[in-house]
Amino acid sequence: VLFLQGGASSQFAMVPINLLDDKSEADYLLTGQWSKKAVAEAKRYCKVVNIIADTSDSKFTTAPSQADLALSSDPAYVHYTPNETIVGVEFAYIPETGEIPLVADMSSTILSRPVDVSRYGVIYAGAQKNIGPAGLTVVIVRDDLIGTANENMPAMFDYKIHADNESMYNTPPTYAWYLAGLVFEWALEQGGLPALAETNKRKAEKLYAAIDGSGFYSNPVDVSCRSWMNVPFILANADLDAAFLEQAAAHNLKALKGHRSVGGMRASIYNAMPEAGVDALIEFMVDFEKRNG
Ligand SMILES: *Cc1c(COP(=O)(O)O)cnc(C)c1O
């Protein structure tokens, strides 16, 4: 387990730099804005990036099924994004890739629920979403995938150098690392990840139920792959968006504006958002609909 800098965005490069070894191809699932960025970066290092699933036709509101995945003949690894943060699409299963290492960008999923780490070759996550502090990147690498970095690349991009130096090859992001430790202790005090998962599931389910139960709000994502963490929704009348955001903010319900690429609203309900915060949002939404619906 490495505690690095550079964000998930640096891992978009570090993954191919470390995992390609003597191969030249990798497989990517293209399911949203973040996997798109991962693909773009991988193209700098891989001779061929095989897009083995592409949900852009649905405007990234669906996830491919296992049966849709056609692995290429000799990829170094398979990369996917279990939770696409912007549209709020989440895989309900872990892709089966046989002997091929599976790489996951868990920036917006890590710590939301238990994860079977043994299924993965590499898991990486910017800490700023579900762990909390910005400036720290957690990377979990299977032992046999360490030590095969391309030597022409910067030392700072070599998993082995970080692993050999216990993530202190250079000055680590000490304060963010310390804060993450406090969050891990907090998570254990809550009952660990099974307890956090229960709360997160409940938070998401009640918010989706409120959206689906109204004729005023809607969520575009296929119900089979809705995110627990990021819940986008739109109003029946987009002219009310500004009033919704303004009045929500007046109720201390902040940062609800959707990502600029999709518009509407988005409630990111990471671990730091207590269930009472979701309840308050639902209460406000019901009231706003009564006044404007
Ligand atoms: C936020 C996010 C990123 C970008 O993370 P940085 O640490 O800012 O580079 C990458 N992937 C996903 C899934 C994200 O949610």
Coordinates of N, CA, C and O in Angstrom, one line a residue, residues 71-229:
L71 N -12.2 -9.2 -24.0 CA -10.8 -8.9 -23.7 C -10.0 -9.2 -25.0 O -10.3 -10.1 -25.7
S72 N -9.0 -8.4 -25.2 CA -8.1 -8.6 -26.3 C -7.2 -9.8 -26.1 O -7.2 -10.3 -25.0
S73 N -6.3 -10.1 -27.0 CA -5.6 -11.4 -26.9 C -4.4 -11.3 -25.9 O -4.1 -12.3 -25.3
D74 N -3.8 -10.2 -25.8 CA -2.6 -10.2 -24.9 C -2.4 -8.8 -24.2 O -1.3 -8.2 -24.3
P75 N -3.4 -8.3 -23.5 CA -3.2 -7.1 -22.8 C -2.3 -7.2 -21.6 O -2.3 -8.3 -20.9
A76 N -1.6 -6.1 -21.2 CA -0.8 -6.2 -20.0 C -1.7 -6.1 -18.8 O -1.4 -6.7 -17.7
Y77 N -2.9 -5.4 -18.9 CA -3.8 -5.3 -17.8 C -5.2 -4.8 -18.4 O -5.2 -4.4 -19.6
V78 N -6.2 -4.9 -17.6 CA -7.5 -4.3 -17.9 C -7.8 -3.2 -16.9 O -7.7 -3.4 -15.7
H79 N -8.2 -2.1 -17.4 CA -8.4 -0.9 -16.5 C -9.9 -0.5 -16.6 O -10.5 -0.5 -17.6
Y80 N -10.5 -0.3 -15.4 CA -11.8 0.3 -15.4 C -12.0 1.2 -14.2 O -11.2 1.3 -13.3
T81 N -13.2 1.9 -14.2 CA -13.5 2.9 -13.2 C -14.8 2.5 -12.5 O -15.9 2.7 -13.1
P82 N -14.7 1.8 -11.4 CA -15.8 1.2 -10.7 C -17.0 2.3 -10.4 O -18.1 1.9 -10.5
N83 N -16.6 3.5 -10.2 CA -17.6 4.6 -10.0 C -17.2 5.8 -10.8 O -16.2 6.4 -10.5
E84 N -18.0 6.1 -11.8 CA -17.7 7.3 -12.6 C -18.4 8.4 -11.9 O -19.7 8.5 -11.9
T85 N -17.6 9.3 -11.4 CA -18.1 10.3 -10.4 C -19.0 11.3 -11.0 O -19.9 11.9 -10.3
I86 N -18.8 11.7 -12.3 CA -19.5 12.8 -12.9 C -21.0 12.5 -13.2 O -21.9 13.2 -12.8
V87 N -21.2 11.3 -13.8 CA -22.6 11.0 -14.2 C -23.2 10.1 -13.1 O -24.4 9.9 -13.0
G88 N -22.4 9.5 -12.2 CA -22.9 8.7 -11.1 C -23.2 7.3 -11.5 O -24.3 6.8 -11.2
V89 N -22.3 6.7 -12.3 CA -22.5 5.3 -12.7 C -21.5 4.4 -12.0 O -20.3 4.7 -12.0
E90 N -22.1 3.3 -11.5 CA -21.2 2.4 -10.7 C -21.4 1.0 -11.1 O -22.5 0.5 -11.4
F91 N -20.3 0.2 -11.2 CA -20.4 -1.2 -11.6 C -20.9 -2.0 -10.4 O -20.5 -1.8 -9.3
A92 N -21.9 -2.8 -10.7 CA -22.5 -3.7 -9.6 C -21.7 -5.0 -9.5 O -22.1 -5.8 -8.7
Y93 N -20.6 -5.1 -10.3 CA -19.8 -6.4 -10.2 C -18.4 -6.1 -10.5 O -18.1 -5.0 -11.0
I94 N -17.5 -7.0 -10.1 CA -16.1 -6.8 -10.5 C -15.8 -7.6 -11.8 O -16.1 -8.8 -11.8
P95 N -15.3 -6.9 -12.8 CA -15.1 -7.6 -14.0 C -14.1 -8.8 -13.9 O -13.1 -8.7 -13.1
E96 N -14.5 -9.9 -14.5 CA -13.7 -11.1 -14.5 C -12.7 -11.0 -15.6 O -13.0 -10.9 -16.8
T97 N -11.3 -11.1 -15.3 CA -10.3 -10.9 -16.3 C -9.3 -12.1 -16.3 O -8.3 -12.0 -17.0
G98 N -9.7 -13.2 -15.7 CA -8.8 -14.3 -15.7 C -7.4 -14.0 -15.1 O -7.3 -13.4 -14.0
E99 N -6.4 -14.3 -15.8 CA -5.0 -14.1 -15.4 C -4.5 -12.7 -15.6 O -3.5 -12.3 -15.1
I100 N -5.3 -11.9 -16.3 CA -4.9 -10.5 -16.7 C -5.1 -9.6 -15.4 O -6.2 -9.6 -14.9
P101 N -4.1 -8.9 -15.0 CA -4.3 -8.0 -13.8 C -5.4 -7.0 -14.1 O -5.5 -6.4 -15.1
L102 N -6.3 -6.8 -13.1 CA -7.4 -5.9 -13.2 C -7.0 -4.6 -12.4 O -6.5 -4.7 -11.3
V103 N -7.1 -3.5 -13.0 CA -6.7 -2.2 -12.4 C -8.0 -1.3 -12.3 O -8.8 -1.2 -13.2
A104 N -8.1 -0.7 -11.1 CA -9.3 0.0 -10.8 C -9.0 1.4 -10.3 O -8.2 1.6 -9.3
D105 N -9.6 2.4 -10.9 CA -9.6 3.8 -10.3 C -10.7 3.9 -9.3 O -11.9 4.1 -9.7
M106 N -10.4 3.7 -8.1 CA -11.4 3.8 -7.0 C -11.5 5.1 -6.3 O -11.9 5.2 -5.1
S107 N -11.2 6.2 -7.0 CA -11.1 7.5 -6.4 C -12.4 7.9 -5.7 O -12.4 8.5 -4.6
S108 N -13.6 7.5 -6.2 CA -14.8 7.8 -5.6 C -15.6 6.6 -5.0 O -16.8 6.7 -4.8
T109 N -14.9 5.5 -4.8 CA -15.5 4.3 -4.2 C -14.8 3.8 -3.0 O -15.4 3.2 -2.1
I110 N -13.5 4.1 -2.9 CA -12.7 3.5 -1.9 C -13.3 3.9 -0.5 O -13.8 5.0 -0.3
L111 N -13.3 2.9 0.4 CA -13.8 3.2 1.8 C -15.3 3.3 1.9 O -15.9 3.6 2.9
S112 N -16.0 3.2 0.7 CA -17.5 3.3 0.8 C -18.1 2.0 1.2 O -19.3 1.9 1.6
R113 N -17.4 0.8 1.1 CA -17.9 -0.5 1.4 C -16.7 -1.4 1.3 O -15.6 -1.1 0.8
P114 N -16.8 -2.7 1.8 CA -15.7 -3.6 1.7 C -15.3 -3.9 0.3 O -16.2 -3.9 -0.6
V115 N -14.1 -4.1 0.0 CA -13.6 -4.5 -1.3 C -12.7 -5.8 -1.2 O -11.9 -5.9 -0.3
D116 N -13.0 -6.7 -2.1 CA -12.1 -7.9 -2.2 C -10.8 -7.5 -3.0 O -10.8 -7.6 -4.2
V117 N -9.8 -7.1 -2.2 CA -8.6 -6.5 -2.8 C -7.9 -7.6 -3.6 O -7.2 -7.3 -4.6
S118 N -8.1 -8.9 -3.2 CA -7.4 -10.0 -3.9 C -7.8 -10.1 -5.4 O -7.2 -10.8 -6.2
R119 N -8.9 -9.5 -5.8 CA -9.4 -9.5 -7.2 C -8.6 -8.6 -8.1 O -8.8 -8.6 -9.3
Y120 N -7.8 -7.7 -7.5 CA -7.2 -6.6 -8.3 C -5.7 -6.7 -8.4 O -5.0 -7.2 -7.4
G121 N -5.2 -6.2 -9.5 CA -3.7 -6.1 -9.6 C -3.3 -4.7 -9.0 O -2.3 -4.6 -8.2
V122 N -4.0 -3.7 -9.3 CA -3.8 -2.3 -8.8 C -5.1 -1.7 -8.5 O -6.1 -1.7 -9.3
I123 N -5.2 -1.1 -7.3 CA -6.3 -0.2 -6.9 C -5.7 1.2 -6.6 O -4.7 1.3 -5.9
Y124 N -6.2 2.2 -7.2 CA -5.7 3.6 -6.9 C -6.8 4.5 -6.6 O -7.9 4.3 -7.1
A125 N -6.6 5.5 -5.8 CA -7.6 6.5 -5.4 C -7.0 7.8 -4.9 O -6.2 7.7 -4.0
G126 N -7.5 8.9 -5.4 CA -7.2 10.1 -4.8 C -8.0 10.1 -3.5 O -9.1 9.7 -3.4
A127 N -7.3 10.6 -2.4 CA -8.0 10.5 -1.1 C -9.1 11.6 -0.9 O -9.9 11.5 0.0
Q128 N -9.1 12.6 -1.8 CA -9.9 13.8 -1.5 C -11.4 13.5 -1.5 O -12.2 14.4 -1.1
K129 N -11.9 12.4 -1.9 CA -13.3 12.1 -2.0 C -13.8 11.4 -0.8 O -14.2 11.9 0.2
N130 N -13.6 10.1 -0.8 CA -14.1 9.3 0.3 C -13.2 9.2 1.5 O -13.7 8.8 2.6
I131 N -11.9 9.4 1.4 CA -11.0 9.4 2.5 C -11.0 10.8 3.2 O -10.9 10.9 4.4
G132 N -11.0 11.8 2.4 CA -11.1 13.2 2.9 C -10.1 14.1 2.4 O -10.4 15.0 1.6
P133 N -8.8 14.1 2.9 CA -7.9 15.2 2.6 C -7.4 15.1 1.2 O -7.1 14.1 0.6
A134 N -7.3 16.3 0.6 CA -6.6 16.4 -0.8 C -5.1 16.3 -0.6 O -4.6 16.6 0.4
G135 N -4.5 15.9 -1.7 CA -3.0 15.9 -1.7 C -2.4 14.5 -1.4 O -1.2 14.4 -1.5
L136 N -3.2 13.5 -1.2 CA -2.7 12.1 -1.0 C -3.4 11.2 -2.0 O -4.6 11.3 -2.3
T137 N -2.6 10.2 -2.5 CA -3.1 9.2 -3.4 C -2.8 7.9 -2.8 O -1.6 7.6 -2.6
V138 N -3.8 7.0 -2.6 CA -3.5 5.7 -2.1 C -3.5 4.7 -3.3 O -4.3 4.8 -4.1
V139 N -2.4 3.9 -3.3 CA -2.2 3.0 -4.4 C -1.9 1.6 -3.8 O -1.0 1.5 -3.0
I140 N -2.8 0.6 -4.1 CA -2.6 -0.7 -3.6 C -2.1 -1.6 -4.8 O -2.9 -1.7 -5.8
V141 N -0.9 -2.1 -4.7 CA -0.3 -2.8 -5.8 C 0.0 -4.2 -5.4 O 0.6 -4.5 -4.4
R142 N -0.4 -5.2 -6.2 CA 0.0 -6.6 -6.0 C 1.5 -6.7 -6.1 O 2.1 -6.2 -7.0
D143 N 2.1 -7.5 -5.2 CA 3.6 -7.6 -5.1 C 4.3 -7.9 -6.4 O 5.3 -7.3 -6.8
D144 N 3.7 -8.8 -7.2 CA 4.4 -9.2 -8.4 C 4.3 -8.2 -9.5 O 4.9 -8.3 -10.6
L145 N 3.5 -7.1 -9.3 CA 3.4 -6.0 -10.3 C 4.4 -4.9 -10.0 O 4.4 -3.9 -10.6
I146 N 5.2 -5.1 -8.9 CA 6.1 -4.0 -8.5 C 7.5 -4.4 -9.1 O 7.9 -5.6 -8.9
G147 N 8.2 -3.5 -9.7 CA 9.6 -3.8 -10.1 C 9.7 -4.0 -11.6 O 10.7 -4.4 -12.1
T148 N 8.6 -3.7 -12.4 CA 8.7 -3.8 -13.8 C 8.5 -2.5 -14.5 O 8.1 -2.5 -15.7
A149 N 8.8 -1.4 -13.9 CA 8.6 -0.1 -14.5 C 9.6 0.1 -15.6 O 10.7 -0.4 -15.6
N150 N 9.1 0.8 -16.6 CA 10.0 1.3 -17.7 C 11.1 2.2 -17.2 O 10.8 3.2 -16.6
E151 N 12.3 1.8 -17.4 CA 13.5 2.5 -16.8 C 13.7 3.9 -17.3 O 14.4 4.7 -16.7
N152 N 13.1 4.2 -18.5 CA 13.4 5.5 -19.0 C 12.5 6.6 -18.4 O 12.6 7.7 -18.7
M153 N 11.6 6.1 -17.5 CA 10.6 7.0 -16.9 C 11.2 7.6 -15.6 O 12.1 7.0 -15.0
P154 N 10.6 8.7 -15.1 CA 11.1 9.3 -13.9 C 11.0 8.3 -12.7 O 10.1 7.6 -12.6
A155 N 12.0 8.4 -11.8 CA 12.0 7.6 -10.6 C 10.8 7.7 -9.8 O 10.3 6.8 -9.2
M156 N 10.3 8.9 -9.7 CA 9.1 9.2 -9.0 C 7.8 8.5 -9.5 O 6.8 8.4 -8.8
F157 N 7.9 7.9 -10.7 CA 6.8 7.2 -11.3 C 7.0 5.7 -11.1 O 6.2 4.9 -11.7
D158 N 8.0 5.2 -10.4 CA 8.3 3.8 -10.3 C 7.7 3.3 -8.9 O 8.1 3.7 -7.9
Y159 N 6.7 2.4 -9.0 CA 6.2 1.8 -7.8 C 7.2 1.2 -6.9 O 7.2 1.3 -5.7
K160 N 8.3 0.6 -7.5 CA 9.3 -0.1 -6.7 C 10.1 0.9 -5.8 O 10.3 0.6 -4.6
I161 N 10.4 2.0 -6.4 CA 11.1 3.0 -5.6 C 10.3 3.5 -4.4 O 10.8 3.6 -3.3
H162 N 9.0 3.7 -4.6 CA 8.1 4.1 -3.5 C 8.0 2.9 -2.5 O 8.0 3.1 -1.3
A163 N 7.8 1.7 -3.0 CA 7.6 0.6 -2.1 C 8.9 0.3 -1.3 O 8.8 0.1 -0.1
D164 N 10.1 0.4 -1.9 CA 11.3 0.1 -1.2 C 11.6 1.2 -0.1 O 12.2 0.9 0.9
N165 N 11.0 2.3 -0.3 CA 11.2 3.5 0.6 C 10.0 3.7 1.5 O 9.9 4.8 2.1
E166 N 9.1 2.7 1.6 CA 7.9 2.9 2.4 C 7.2 4.2 2.2 O 6.7 4.8 3.2
S167 N 7.0 4.6 0.9 CA 6.4 5.8 0.5 C 7.0 7.1 1.0 O 6.4 8.1 1.1
M168 N 8.3 6.9 1.4 CA 9.1 8.1 1.9 C 10.3 8.4 1.1 O 11.4 8.7 1.6
Y169 N 10.3 8.1 -0.2 CA 11.4 8.3 -1.1 C 11.7 9.8 -1.2 O 12.9 10.2 -1.1
N170 N 10.7 10.6 -1.2 CA 10.8 12.0 -1.1 C 9.9 12.5 0.0 O 9.2 11.6 0.6
T171 N 9.8 13.7 0.3 CA 8.9 14.2 1.4 C 7.5 13.8 1.1 O 6.9 14.3 0.0
P172 N 6.9 13.0 1.9 CA 5.5 12.7 1.6 C 4.5 13.8 2.1 O 4.9 14.7 2.8
P173 N 3.3 13.7 1.6 CA 2.3 14.8 2.0 C 1.9 14.5 3.5 O 0.8 13.9 3.7
T174 N 2.7 14.9 4.4 CA 2.6 14.4 5.8 C 1.2 14.7 6.4 O 0.6 13.9 7.1
Y175 N 0.7 16.0 6.2 CA -0.5 16.4 6.9 C -1.7 15.6 6.3 O -2.5 15.1 7.1
A176 N -1.8 15.4 5.0 CA -2.9 14.7 4.4 C -2.8 13.2 4.9 O -3.8 12.6 5.1
W177 N -1.6 12.7 5.0 CA -1.4 11.3 5.4 C -1.9 11.1 6.8 O -2.6 10.2 7.1
Y178 N -1.5 12.1 7.7 CA -1.9 12.0 9.1 C -3.4 12.1 9.2 O -4.1 11.3 9.9
L179 N -4.1 13.0 8.4 CA -5.5 13.1 8.4 C -6.2 11.8 8.0 O -7.2 11.4 8.5
A180 N -5.6 11.2 6.9 CA -6.2 10.0 6.4 C -6.1 8.9 7.5 O -7.1 8.1 7.7
G181 N -5.1 8.9 8.3 CA -5.0 7.9 9.4 C -6.1 8.1 10.4 O -6.7 7.2 10.9
L182 N -6.4 9.4 10.7 CA -7.5 9.7 11.6 C -8.8 9.2 11.0 O -9.7 8.7 11.7
V183 N -9.0 9.4 9.7 CA -10.2 8.9 9.0 C -10.3 7.4 9.1 O -11.4 6.8 9.3
F184 N -9.2 6.7 8.9 CA -9.2 5.2 9.0 C -9.6 4.8 10.4 O -10.4 3.8 10.6
E185 N -9.1 5.5 11.4 CA -9.5 5.2 12.8 C -11.0 5.4 13.0 O -11.7 4.6 13.6
W186 N -11.5 6.5 12.5 CA -12.9 6.8 12.6 C -13.7 5.7 11.9 O -14.7 5.3 12.5
A187 N -13.3 5.3 10.7 CA -14.0 4.3 10.0 C -14.1 3.0 10.9 O -15.1 2.3 10.9
L188 N -13.0 2.6 11.5 CA -13.0 1.4 12.4 C -13.9 1.6 13.6 O -14.7 0.7 13.9
E189 N -13.9 2.8 14.1 CA -14.9 3.1 15.2 C -16.3 3.0 14.8 O -17.2 2.7 15.7
Q190 N -16.6 3.3 13.6 CA -18.0 3.2 13.1 C -18.4 1.7 12.9 O -19.6 1.4 12.7
G191 N -17.5 0.8 13.0 CA -17.8 -0.6 12.8 C -17.1 -1.1 11.5 O -17.4 -2.2 11.0
G192 N -16.2 -0.3 11.0 CA -15.5 -0.7 9.8 C -16.3 -0.5 8.5 O -17.4 0.0 8.5
L193 N -15.7 -1.1 7.4 CA -16.4 -0.9 6.1 C -17.8 -1.5 6.0 O -18.6 -0.9 5.3
P194 N -18.1 -2.6 6.7 CA -19.4 -3.1 6.5 C -20.4 -2.1 7.1 O -21.5 -1.9 6.5
A195 N -20.1 -1.5 8.2 CA -21.0 -0.5 8.8 C -21.1 0.7 7.9 O -22.2 1.3 7.7
L196 N -20.0 1.2 7.3 CA -20.1 2.4 6.4 C -20.9 2.0 5.2 O -21.7 2.8 4.7
A197 N -20.7 0.8 4.7 CA -21.5 0.4 3.5 C -23.0 0.4 3.8 O -23.8 0.9 2.9
E198 N -23.4 0.0 5.0 CA -24.8 0.0 5.3 C -25.4 1.4 5.3 O -26.4 1.7 4.7
T199 N -24.6 2.3 5.9 CA -25.1 3.7 5.9 C -25.1 4.3 4.5 O -26.1 5.0 4.1
N200 N -24.0 4.0 3.8 CA -24.0 4.6 2.4 C -25.1 4.1 1.5 O -25.7 4.9 0.7
K201 N -25.4 2.8 1.6 CA -26.4 2.2 0.8 C -27.8 2.9 1.2 O -28.6 3.3 0.3
R202 N -28.0 3.0 2.5 CA -29.3 3.6 2.9 C -29.4 5.1 2.5 O -30.4 5.5 2.0
K203 N -28.3 5.8 2.6 CA -28.3 7.2 2.1 C -28.7 7.3 0.6 O -29.5 8.1 0.3
A204 N -28.0 6.5 -0.2 CA -28.3 6.5 -1.6 C -29.7 6.1 -1.9 O -30.4 6.8 -2.7
E205 N -30.1 5.0 -1.3 CA -31.5 4.5 -1.6 C -32.6 5.5 -1.3 O -33.5 5.6 -2.1
K206 N -32.4 6.1 -0.2 CA -33.5 7.1 0.1 C -33.5 8.3 -0.8 O -34.6 8.8 -1.1
L207 N -32.3 8.7 -1.2 CA -32.3 9.8 -2.2 C -32.9 9.5 -3.5 O -33.6 10.2 -4.1
Y208 N -32.5 8.3 -4.0 CA -33.0 7.8 -5.3 C -34.6 7.6 -5.2 O -35.3 7.9 -6.1
A209 N -35.0 7.1 -4.1 CA -36.4 6.9 -3.9 C -37.2 8.2 -3.9 O -38.3 8.3 -4.5
A210 N -36.6 9.3 -3.3 CA -37.2 10.6 -3.4 C -37.3 11.1 -4.8 O -38.3 11.7 -5.2
I211 N -36.2 10.9 -5.5 CA -36.2 11.4 -6.9 C -37.2 10.6 -7.8 O -38.0 11.2 -8.5
D212 N -37.1 9.3 -7.7 CA -38.0 8.5 -8.5 C -39.5 8.7 -8.1 O -40.4 8.5 -9.0
G213 N -39.7 9.0 -6.9 CA -41.1 9.1 -6.4 C -41.7 10.4 -6.7 O -42.9 10.7 -6.5
S214 N -41.0 11.3 -7.3 CA -41.5 12.6 -7.7 C -41.6 12.7 -9.2 O -40.9 12.0 -10.0
G215 N -42.5 13.6 -9.7 CA -42.6 13.8 -11.1 C -41.8 15.0 -11.5 O -41.7 15.5 -12.6
F216 N -41.1 15.6 -10.5 CA -40.4 16.8 -10.6 C -38.9 16.7 -10.8 O -38.3 17.4 -11.5
Y217 N -38.4 15.7 -10.1 CA -36.9 15.4 -10.2 C -36.7 14.1 -11.0 O -37.6 13.2 -11.0
S218 N -35.6 14.0 -11.7 CA -35.3 12.7 -12.3 C -33.8 12.5 -12.4 O -33.0 13.4 -12.3
N219 N -33.4 11.2 -12.5 CA -32.0 10.8 -12.6 C -31.9 9.9 -13.8 O -32.7 9.0 -14.0
P220 N -30.9 10.2 -14.7 CA -30.9 9.6 -16.0 C -30.2 8.2 -16.0 O -30.2 7.5 -17.0
V221 N -29.6 7.8 -14.9 CA -28.8 6.6 -14.9 C -29.6 5.3 -14.7 O -30.6 5.2 -14.0
D222 N -29.2 4.3 -15.5 CA -29.9 3.0 -15.5 C -29.9 2.5 -14.0 O -28.9 2.5 -13.3
V223 N -31.1 2.0 -13.6 CA -31.2 1.6 -12.1 C -30.2 0.5 -11.7 O -29.9 0.4 -10.6
S224 N -29.7 -0.2 -12.7 CA -28.8 -1.4 -12.3 C -27.4 -0.9 -12.0 O -26.6 -1.6 -11.5
C225 N -27.1 0.4 -12.3 CA -25.7 0.8 -12.0 C -25.7 2.2 -11.5 O -24.8 3.0 -11.8
R226 N -26.6 2.5 -10.6 CA -26.6 3.8 -10.0 C -25.6 3.9 -8.8 O -25.5 3.0 -8.0
S227 N -24.9 5.0 -8.8 CA -23.8 5.2 -7.8 C -24.4 5.5 -6.4 O -25.4 6.2 -6.2
W228 N -23.7 4.9 -5.4 CA -24.0 5.2 -4.0 C -23.5 6.6 -3.6 O -23.9 7.1 -2.6
M229 N -22.5 7.0 -4.4 CA -21.7 8.2 -3.9 C -22.1 9.5 -4.6 O -22.1 10.5 -3.9

